[in-house]
Amino acid sequence: MRITRVLGTALLALGLAAGPAAADSSPSASPSDDAPTEAGTSFRTATEIEQGQRATATGSTGDYLYWSFAADAGQRPTVRAKVKLPESHASQTWQIDVYDGLRRRQACQYGAQTRTVTQGASFVELACVLRTVRAWSEPWANDPLPGTYYIRLTAVGLPVSDLGLPIDAEVRVDSKDIGGAAAVDGSLAQPLTPGIAAASGKPDGDDEDGKKPAVLSGIEPDGGWSSGWWSDRWVWTGAGGVLAALAGIGGYALTRGSGRPSRVPPGV
């Protein structure tokens, strides 16, 4: 009974310790009131948005619309887009692509990345669930890494009669925090964001002309970029070690018997 009480107390303490850690690691979306109302036309002019923020833009069929957002290690971003189509149009195919900070196209795990709508449809919805962002990866791999990600929305294979028709688009990015299940040993020296090399190359922050170096991206996750070494797997590793020690103590207490045997022969 004493061993059972000890094990129960230890499990309760581990549960209380792991609970806040899991809650702290969950992503926190903080939508802003001043949501962007326009989109860029290239990677360099992509409109910056925050996760959990709904961004809108007006454009024309045939345009390329660009947005950018920040994703950190352990997050699995989901990009959603909705396009309101003109009242009169032919059959159209819309596509959403996501690129990382190196402008490498990232494959979607699942989701309707490309969708064809019939003539007269009022809107089209697209979605792309990316792979989990890793804190570090081999140079030859195409794994998602912490940094800036670009969203490109466009219509492909448009008939000539539909070019230039007005459309309204909106995008939103949300992330699920995978946590220790996606943790790896190692981290990047700097996140893959535009201008990070120029910003970190000058310790004093000025160039030869005394001007600040251009930083093309000012977005980052809430609380800054993660350090790359801490994850909730440390909590569960410690919990597993404590449980193993308690199991060893309990097994020893159950199998040790009542002590050394008596030297007096039985029946004497």
CSV table of C-alpha atoms in Angstrom, one decimal:
chain,number,residue,atom,x,y,z
A,1,MET,CA,0.0,0.0,0.0
A,2,ARG,CA,2.8,2.4,0.8
A,3,ILE,CA,4.4,1.7,-2.6
A,4,THR,CA,1.1,2.3,-4.3
A,5,ARG,CA,0.7,5.7,-2.5
A,6,VAL,CA,4.2,6.7,-3.5
A,7,LEU,CA,3.6,5.8,-7.2
A,8,GLY,CA,0.2,7.7,-7.2
A,9,THR,CA,1.8,10.8,-5.7
A,10,ALA,CA,4.6,10.8,-8.2
A,11,LEU,CA,2.2,10.4,-11.2
A,12,LEU,CA,0.1,13.2,-9.9
A,13,ALA,CA,3.1,15.5,-9.5
A,14,LEU,CA,4.3,14.6,-13.0
A,15,GLY,CA,0.9,15.3,-14.5
A,16,LEU,CA,0.8,18.8,-12.8
A,17,ALA,CA,4.3,19.5,-14.1
A,18,ALA,CA,3.6,18.4,-17.7
A,19,GLY,CA,0.3,20.2,-17.8
A,20,PRO,CA,1.6,23.8,-17.8
A,21,ALA,CA,4.4,22.9,-20.2
A,22,ALA,CA,2.0,21.6,-22.7
A,23,ALA,CA,-0.2,24.6,-22.4
A,24,ASP,CA,2.7,27.0,-22.8
A,25,SER,CA,3.8,25.3,-26.0
A,26,SER,CA,0.4,25.8,-27.8
A,27,PRO,CA,0.4,28.4,-30.6
A,28,SER,CA,-1.2,31.7,-29.7
A,29,ALA,CA,-2.8,33.5,-32.6
A,30,SER,CA,-3.2,37.2,-32.0
A,31,PRO,CA,-5.3,38.7,-34.8
A,32,SER,CA,-4.7,42.4,-35.3
A,33,ASP,CA,-7.4,45.0,-35.9
A,34,ASP,CA,-5.4,46.6,-38.8
A,35,ALA,CA,-5.6,43.6,-41.1
A,36,PRO,CA,-3.9,44.1,-44.5
A,37,THR,CA,-6.2,45.0,-47.3
A,38,GLU,CA,-3.9,44.5,-50.3
A,39,ALA,CA,-1.5,41.9,-51.6
A,40,GLY,CA,1.9,42.2,-53.2
A,41,THR,CA,2.7,41.3,-56.8
A,42,SER,CA,6.0,39.5,-56.3
A,43,PHE,CA,8.2,37.9,-53.6
A,44,ARG,CA,9.9,41.2,-52.8
A,45,THR,CA,6.6,43.1,-52.4
A,46,ALA,CA,4.6,40.4,-50.6
A,47,THR,CA,2.3,41.7,-47.9
A,48,GLU,CA,3.3,40.6,-44.4
A,49,ILE,CA,0.6,39.0,-42.3
A,50,GLU,CA,0.5,37.4,-38.9
A,51,GLN,CA,-0.8,34.0,-38.1
A,52,GLY,CA,-4.4,34.0,-37.1
A,53,GLN,CA,-5.0,37.2,-39.1
A,54,ARG,CA,-7.4,37.4,-42.0
A,55,ALA,CA,-6.0,39.4,-44.9
A,56,THR,CA,-8.0,40.7,-47.8
A,57,ALA,CA,-7.1,42.1,-51.3
A,58,THR,CA,-8.7,43.1,-54.5
A,59,GLY,CA,-7.3,42.2,-57.9
A,60,SER,CA,-7.9,40.9,-61.3
A,61,THR,CA,-8.0,37.4,-62.8
A,62,GLY,CA,-4.6,36.7,-64.2
A,63,ASP,CA,-2.7,38.6,-61.4
A,64,TYR,CA,-0.3,37.0,-59.0
A,65,LEU,CA,-1.1,37.9,-55.4
A,66,TYR,CA,1.6,37.4,-52.7
A,67,TRP,CA,1.5,37.4,-48.9
A,68,SER,CA,4.2,36.4,-46.4
A,69,PHE,CA,4.1,35.1,-42.8
A,70,ALA,CA,6.5,33.7,-40.2
A,71,ALA,CA,6.6,30.1,-39.1
A,72,ASP,CA,8.7,28.7,-36.3
A,73,ALA,CA,10.1,25.2,-35.5
A,74,GLY,CA,7.5,22.7,-34.3
A,75,GLN,CA,4.6,24.5,-36.1
A,76,ARG,CA,2.4,22.9,-38.8
A,77,PRO,CA,1.0,25.8,-40.8
A,78,THR,CA,-2.3,25.6,-42.6
A,79,VAL,CA,-2.9,28.2,-45.4
A,80,ARG,CA,-6.5,28.9,-46.4
A,81,ALA,CA,-7.7,31.1,-49.3
A,82,LYS,CA,-11.1,32.2,-50.5
A,83,VAL,CA,-11.7,34.0,-53.8
A,84,LYS,CA,-14.9,35.8,-54.6
A,85,LEU,CA,-15.4,35.5,-58.4
A,86,PRO,CA,-17.2,37.9,-60.7
A,87,GLU,CA,-20.9,37.2,-61.6
A,88,SER,CA,-20.1,36.2,-65.1
A,89,HIS,CA,-17.1,34.0,-65.9
A,90,ALA,CA,-16.1,30.8,-67.6
A,91,SER,CA,-14.7,27.7,-66.0
A,92,GLN,CA,-11.6,28.6,-64.0
A,93,THR,CA,-8.8,26.8,-62.1
A,94,TRP,CA,-7.3,28.5,-59.0
A,95,GLN,CA,-4.1,27.5,-57.3
A,96,ILE,CA,-2.3,28.4,-54.1
A,97,ASP,CA,1.4,27.8,-53.7
A,98,VAL,CA,3.6,28.2,-50.6
A,99,TYR,CA,7.4,28.9,-50.7
A,100,ASP,CA,9.9,29.0,-47.9
A,101,GLY,CA,12.5,31.7,-47.1
A,102,LEU,CA,14.8,30.2,-49.8
A,103,ARG,CA,11.9,30.4,-52.3
A,104,ARG,CA,11.6,26.7,-52.5
A,105,ARG,CA,8.1,25.5,-53.2
A,106,GLN,CA,6.8,23.5,-50.3
A,107,ALA,CA,4.6,20.5,-50.9
A,108,CYS,CA,1.2,20.3,-49.2
A,109,GLN,CA,0.5,17.3,-47.0
A,110,TYR,CA,-3.2,17.5,-47.8
A,111,GLY,CA,-5.8,20.1,-48.7
A,112,ALA,CA,-7.3,21.4,-52.0
A,113,GLN,CA,-4.3,23.3,-53.3
A,114,THR,CA,-5.8,23.5,-56.8
A,115,ARG,CA,-9.5,23.6,-57.5
A,116,THR,CA,-11.5,24.1,-60.7
A,117,VAL,CA,-14.9,25.9,-60.5
A,118,THR,CA,-17.6,25.7,-63.1
A,119,GLN,CA,-19.1,28.6,-65.0
A,120,GLY,CA,-21.2,30.9,-62.8
A,121,ALA,CA,-19.7,29.8,-59.4
A,122,SER,CA,-19.6,32.7,-56.9
A,123,PHE,CA,-16.4,31.7,-55.0
A,124,VAL,CA,-13.7,29.1,-54.7
A,125,GLU,CA,-11.9,28.0,-51.5
A,126,LEU,CA,-8.4,26.5,-51.3
A,127,ALA,CA,-6.3,25.0,-48.5
A,128,CYS,CA,-2.7,23.8,-48.0
A,129,VAL,CA,-1.5,22.0,-44.9
A,130,LEU,CA,2.3,22.2,-44.8
A,131,ARG,CA,4.7,19.7,-43.2
A,132,THR,CA,5.9,20.4,-39.7
A,133,VAL,CA,8.6,23.1,-39.6
A,134,ARG,CA,11.9,21.6,-38.4
A,135,ALA,CA,14.5,23.4,-36.3
A,136,TRP,CA,17.4,22.0,-38.5
A,137,SER,CA,17.8,20.0,-41.6
A,138,GLU,CA,20.4,18.6,-44.0
A,139,PRO,CA,21.5,21.1,-46.7
A,140,TRP,CA,20.3,18.8,-49.4
A,141,ALA,CA,16.9,18.3,-47.9
A,142,ASN,CA,13.8,20.3,-48.8
A,143,ASP,CA,12.3,20.3,-45.3
A,144,PRO,CA,10.4,23.3,-44.0
A,145,LEU,CA,12.7,25.5,-41.8
A,146,PRO,CA,12.0,28.4,-39.5
A,147,GLY,CA,11.6,31.7,-41.3
A,148,THR,CA,9.5,33.6,-43.7
A,149,TYR,CA,7.0,31.8,-45.9
A,150,TYR,CA,5.4,33.2,-49.1
A,151,ILE,CA,1.8,32.6,-50.3
A,152,ARG,CA,1.1,32.9,-54.0
A,153,LEU,CA,-2.5,32.9,-55.2
A,154,THR,CA,-3.4,32.9,-58.9
A,155,ALA,CA,-5.7,31.5,-61.6
A,156,VAL,CA,-4.1,29.1,-64.1
A,157,GLY,CA,-5.2,28.3,-67.6
A,158,LEU,CA,-7.6,31.2,-67.9
A,159,PRO,CA,-9.5,31.8,-71.1
A,160,VAL,CA,-8.8,35.2,-72.8
A,161,SER,CA,-12.4,36.4,-72.1
A,162,ASP,CA,-11.8,36.1,-68.3
A,163,LEU,CA,-8.5,38.0,-68.1
A,164,GLY,CA,-8.8,41.2,-66.1
A,165,LEU,CA,-12.1,40.5,-64.4
A,166,PRO,CA,-12.3,41.9,-60.8
A,167,ILE,CA,-12.0,39.5,-57.9
A,168,ASP,CA,-11.8,39.7,-54.1
A,169,ALA,CA,-9.4,37.4,-52.2
A,170,GLU,CA,-8.8,36.7,-48.6
A,171,VAL,CA,-6.2,34.5,-46.9
A,172,ARG,CA,-5.6,33.2,-43.4
A,173,VAL,CA,-2.8,31.2,-41.8
A,174,ASP,CA,-3.1,29.1,-38.7
A,175,SER,CA,-0.6,26.7,-37.1
A,176,LYS,CA,-0.8,23.6,-34.9
A,177,ASP,CA,2.0,23.2,-32.5
A,178,ILE,CA,3.3,19.6,-32.8
A,179,GLY,CA,5.7,20.0,-29.9
A,180,GLY,CA,8.3,17.4,-29.0
A,181,ALA,CA,7.2,14.9,-31.6
A,182,ALA,CA,8.9,17.0,-34.2
A,183,ALA,CA,11.9,18.1,-32.2
A,184,VAL,CA,15.4,17.5,-33.7
A,185,ASP,CA,18.9,18.0,-32.4
A,186,GLY,CA,20.3,21.2,-33.7
A,187,SER,CA,19.0,24.6,-34.9
A,188,LEU,CA,19.7,27.2,-37.5
A,189,ALA,CA,22.1,30.1,-36.8
A,190,GLN,CA,19.4,32.5,-38.2
A,191,PRO,CA,15.9,32.0,-39.4
A,192,LEU,CA,15.4,32.1,-43.2
A,193,THR,CA,14.0,35.6,-43.4
A,194,PRO,CA,14.8,38.2,-46.1
A,195,GLY,CA,17.4,40.7,-45.0
A,196,ILE,CA,18.6,38.7,-42.0
A,197,ALA,CA,22.2,38.4,-43.5
A,198,ALA,CA,22.3,42.2,-44.1
A,199,ALA,CA,21.0,42.9,-40.6
A,200,SER,CA,23.4,40.6,-38.8
A,201,GLY,CA,26.4,41.4,-41.0
A,202,LYS,CA,26.9,44.9,-39.5
A,203,PRO,CA,27.4,44.7,-35.7
A,204,ASP,CA,26.9,48.4,-35.3
A,205,GLY,CA,23.8,48.4,-37.6
A,206,ASP,CA,25.2,50.9,-40.0
A,207,ASP,CA,26.8,50.6,-43.5
A,208,GLU,CA,29.5,52.7,-45.0
A,209,ASP,CA,27.2,55.6,-45.6
A,210,GLY,CA,26.0,55.6,-42.0
A,211,LYS,CA,22.5,54.3,-43.0
A,212,LYS,CA,20.7,51.4,-41.5
A,213,PRO,CA,20.9,48.2,-43.6
A,214,ALA,CA,17.6,47.3,-45.3
A,215,VAL,CA,15.6,44.6,-43.5
A,216,LEU,CA,13.0,43.3,-45.9
A,217,SER,CA,11.0,41.3,-43.4
A,218,GLY,CA,9.9,42.5,-40.0
A,219,ILE,CA,7.6,39.7,-39.0
A,220,GLU,CA,8.4,37.0,-36.4
A,221,PRO,CA,6.3,34.6,-34.2
A,222,ASP,CA,4.9,35.8,-30.9
A,223,GLY,CA,7.6,35.7,-28.3
A,224,GLY,CA,10.4,35.6,-30.9
A,225,TRP,CA,12.1,32.7,-32.6
A,226,SER,CA,12.6,29.6,-30.6
A,227,SER,CA,16.1,28.6,-29.4
A,228,GLY,CA,15.8,25.2,-31.0
A,229,TRP,CA,16.9,23.1,-28.0
A,230,TRP,CA,13.9,23.2,-25.7
A,231,SER,CA,10.7,21.2,-26.3
A,232,ASP,CA,8.2,19.3,-24.2
A,233,ARG,CA,10.0,16.1,-24.9
A,234,TRP,CA,12.3,17.0,-22.1
A,235,VAL,CA,9.4,16.9,-19.7
A,236,TRP,CA,8.3,13.5,-20.8
A,237,THR,CA,11.9,12.2,-20.8
A,238,GLY,CA,12.3,13.3,-17.2
A,239,ALA,CA,8.9,11.8,-16.3
A,240,GLY,CA,9.9,8.5,-17.9
A,241,GLY,CA,13.2,8.5,-15.9
A,242,VAL,CA,11.3,9.1,-12.6
A,243,LEU,CA,8.8,6.4,-13.3
A,244,ALA,CA,11.5,3.9,-14.2
A,245,ALA,CA,13.3,4.7,-10.9
A,246,LEU,CA,10.1,4.3,-8.9
A,247,ALA,CA,9.3,1.0,-10.7
A,248,GLY,CA,12.8,-0.3,-9.8
A,249,ILE,CA,12.3,0.7,-6.2
A,250,GLY,CA,8.9,-1.0,-6.1
A,251,GLY,CA,10.2,-4.2,-7.7
A,252,TYR,CA,13.0,-4.4,-5.2
A,253,ALA,CA,10.6,-3.9,-2.2
A,254,LEU,CA,8.3,-6.6,-3.5
A,255,THR,CA,11.0,-9.2,-4.1
A,256,ARG,CA,13.5,-8.7,-1.3
A,257,GLY,CA,11.5,-10.8,1.2
A,258,SER,CA,11.5,-10.3,5.0
A,259,GLY,CA,15.2,-10.2,5.4
A,260,ARG,CA,18.0,-12.7,6.0
A,261,PRO,CA,16.9,-16.3,6.9
A,262,SER,CA,17.2,-17.4,10.5
A,263,ARG,CA,20.2,-19.6,11.3
A,264,VAL,CA,18.2,-21.7,13.8
A,265,PRO,CA,17.0,-24.9,12.2
A,266,PRO,CA,13.3,-25.3,12.1
A,267,GLY,CA,11.8,-27.5,14.8
A,268,VAL,CA,14.6,-26.7,17.3
